[in-house]
């Protein structure tokens, strides 16, 4: 599902003159970057790619371990007010990435504020034991405890009630406008639909338990995924009714969403509907599951949800080499994830020019010390396969748990990828 927020305190309006000065200086620098012609060029390249027009592939870097990236204090916040800190973090990170490893990122010519979303939750909370190796890193090891082991436990699951605080959104926009003045516009943004039930269910049950029950208790497992499908349908309909959906967004789970097919042709400029937006889905747990079980326990339930949306992007870390034929049965499928553990050639042959080949390079190559030759080999393999089979494709380096406090790893990776692509185009 999309991000969920707990009901919080009102926006702190007390921004000091010093904080305002800091933010305005950063905004001036940001606005200069956003005004560059390259922003429109990058956006067009991404749109052409999602329109299934093969060309030079976009390169994106996301899910960065920012706690390891600071160079000479460039990422250190100076503001104390929480709203000001959020704005400062946004500008500092965007400017930092643009300076050191931009790839084909788009720096938009406005400051975005996401619409407020509050949820009453599923009715069941995750219980777990964790192991931590780096206190500064949010990536930890989990051991989940089973919260859904009986029929009675399933009765605890409930459809969340979604609400939006328009007054809070208005205050945030006005405060941002007051700070930024005529330097940069402010834009209130909604969401696409993100649905990964097999990322959530194991957190409520444990991975091994889920695997065993698919074989030992298939009827019970069907009841669980059926309940989550009902919950998701309710959430999607609530997002649509509340006006929380948006097709004009800068990223679709780390990838460029720009496309000519959205919104739908009959969109009248009012409330954005489900058929005007992307839906993003995956079943990463199913890396070890047969195509038959993948269809039975995931796609059979997700397809009706997919059909309500404009376009579908499916796949993340799970290899889909032997399951692409299943995805082809979904009429509005547009983009298919090709993970580091996929067969590059087989995926390119099956995807061809019918879908976007969303290639995820291996983040392990930036985890310790980046070797340009190893990066070049991996990227070249993908380029050659996609050129051979006429795939529109993109590179999205993500899931970067660590760079071992070596920011230069990402710099070297980005430069190597650019140089490698240049050698083919």
Coordinates of N, CA, C and O in Angstrom, one line a residue, residues 197-199 201-202 210-211 214 221 225 282-299 314 317-320 322-323:
X197 N 1.5 -7.4 -1.2 CA 1.0 -8.1 0.0 C 1.9 -9.2 0.5 O 2.0 -9.4 1.7
X198 N 2.8 -9.7 -0.4 CA 3.7 -10.7 0.1 C 5.0 -10.1 0.7 O 5.9 -10.8 1.0
X199 N 5.0 -8.8 0.8 CA 6.0 -8.1 1.6 C 5.4 -8.0 3.1 O 6.2 -7.9 4.0
X201 N 2.6 -9.8 4.5 CA 2.1 -11.1 5.1 C 3.3 -11.8 5.9 O 3.1 -12.2 7.0
X202 N 4.5 -11.9 5.3 CA 5.6 -12.5 6.0 C 6.0 -11.8 7.3 O 6.5 -12.4 8.2
X210 N 5.0 -19.0 6.1 CA 4.3 -18.7 4.9 C 4.6 -19.8 3.9 O 3.6 -20.4 3.3
X211 N 5.8 -20.1 3.7 CA 6.2 -21.2 2.8 C 5.6 -22.5 3.1 O 5.0 -23.2 2.2
X214 N 1.7 -22.7 2.4 CA 1.3 -22.8 1.0 C 1.1 -24.2 0.6 O 0.2 -24.5 -0.2
X221 N -4.1 -20.3 3.6 CA -3.3 -19.3 2.9 C -4.1 -18.5 1.9 O -4.0 -17.3 1.8
X225 N -4.7 -14.3 1.8 CA -4.5 -13.4 0.6 C -5.8 -12.8 0.1 O -5.9 -11.7 -0.4
X282 N 4.6 -6.4 -6.7 CA 5.7 -7.4 -6.7 C 5.3 -8.5 -5.7 O 4.4 -8.4 -4.9
X283 N 6.1 -9.6 -5.8 CA 6.0 -10.7 -4.8 C 7.4 -11.2 -4.6 O 7.8 -12.3 -5.0
X284 N 8.2 -10.4 -3.9 CA 9.6 -10.7 -3.7 C 9.8 -12.1 -3.0 O 10.8 -12.8 -3.2
X285 N 8.9 -12.4 -2.1 CA 9.0 -13.7 -1.4 C 8.9 -14.9 -2.3 O 9.4 -15.9 -2.0
X286 N 8.3 -14.7 -3.5 CA 8.1 -15.8 -4.4 C 9.3 -16.1 -5.3 O 9.1 -16.8 -6.3
X287 N 10.4 -15.6 -5.0 CA 11.7 -15.9 -5.7 C 11.9 -17.4 -5.8 O 12.4 -17.9 -6.8
X288 N 11.4 -18.1 -4.8 CA 11.6 -19.6 -4.7 C 10.3 -20.4 -5.0 O 10.3 -21.5 -4.7
X289 N 9.4 -19.7 -5.5 CA 8.0 -20.3 -5.7 C 7.9 -20.6 -7.2 O 8.3 -19.8 -8.1
X290 N 7.2 -21.7 -7.5 CA 7.0 -22.1 -8.9 C 6.0 -21.1 -9.6 O 5.3 -20.4 -8.9
X291 N 6.0 -21.1 -10.9 CA 5.1 -20.2 -11.6 C 3.6 -20.6 -11.3 O 2.8 -19.7 -11.2
X292 N 3.3 -21.9 -11.1 CA 2.0 -22.3 -10.7 C 1.5 -21.7 -9.4 O 0.4 -21.2 -9.3
X293 N 2.4 -21.8 -8.4 CA 2.0 -21.2 -7.1 C 2.0 -19.7 -7.1 O 1.2 -19.0 -6.4
X294 N 2.9 -19.1 -7.9 CA 2.9 -17.6 -8.1 C 1.6 -17.1 -8.6 O 1.0 -16.2 -8.1
X295 N 1.1 -17.8 -9.6 CA -0.2 -17.5 -10.2 C -1.3 -17.7 -9.2 O -2.2 -16.9 -9.1
X296 N -1.3 -18.9 -8.5 CA -2.4 -19.2 -7.6 C -2.5 -18.3 -6.4 O -3.6 -17.9 -6.0
X297 N -1.3 -17.9 -5.8 CA -1.4 -17.2 -4.6 C -1.1 -15.7 -4.7 O -1.3 -14.9 -3.7
X298 N -0.8 -15.2 -5.9 CA -0.5 -13.8 -6.0 C -1.3 -13.2 -7.2 O -2.2 -12.4 -7.0
X299 N -0.9 -13.6 -8.4 CA -1.5 -12.9 -9.6 C -3.0 -13.1 -9.8 O -3.7 -12.2 -10.2
X314 N 5.4 -4.3 -12.6 CA 5.5 -5.5 -11.7 C 6.9 -6.0 -11.6 O 7.6 -6.1 -12.6
X317 N 12.9 -7.4 -6.6 CA 14.1 -8.2 -6.4 C 13.9 -9.7 -6.8 O 14.9 -10.4 -6.9
X318 N 12.7 -10.1 -7.0 CA 12.5 -11.5 -7.4 C 12.8 -11.7 -8.9 O 12.4 -10.9 -9.7
X319 N 13.5 -12.8 -9.2 CA 13.8 -13.1 -10.6 C 12.5 -13.6 -11.3 O 11.7 -14.4 -10.7
X320 N 12.2 -13.1 -12.4 CA 10.9 -13.4 -13.1 C 11.1 -14.1 -14.4 O 10.2 -14.2 -15.3
X322 N 11.1 -17.1 -15.5 CA 10.1 -18.2 -15.9 C 8.7 -17.8 -15.6 O 7.8 -18.7 -15.5
X323 N 8.4 -16.5 -15.4 CA 7.1 -16.1 -15.1 C 6.6 -14.9 -15.9 O 5.5 -14.5 -15.7

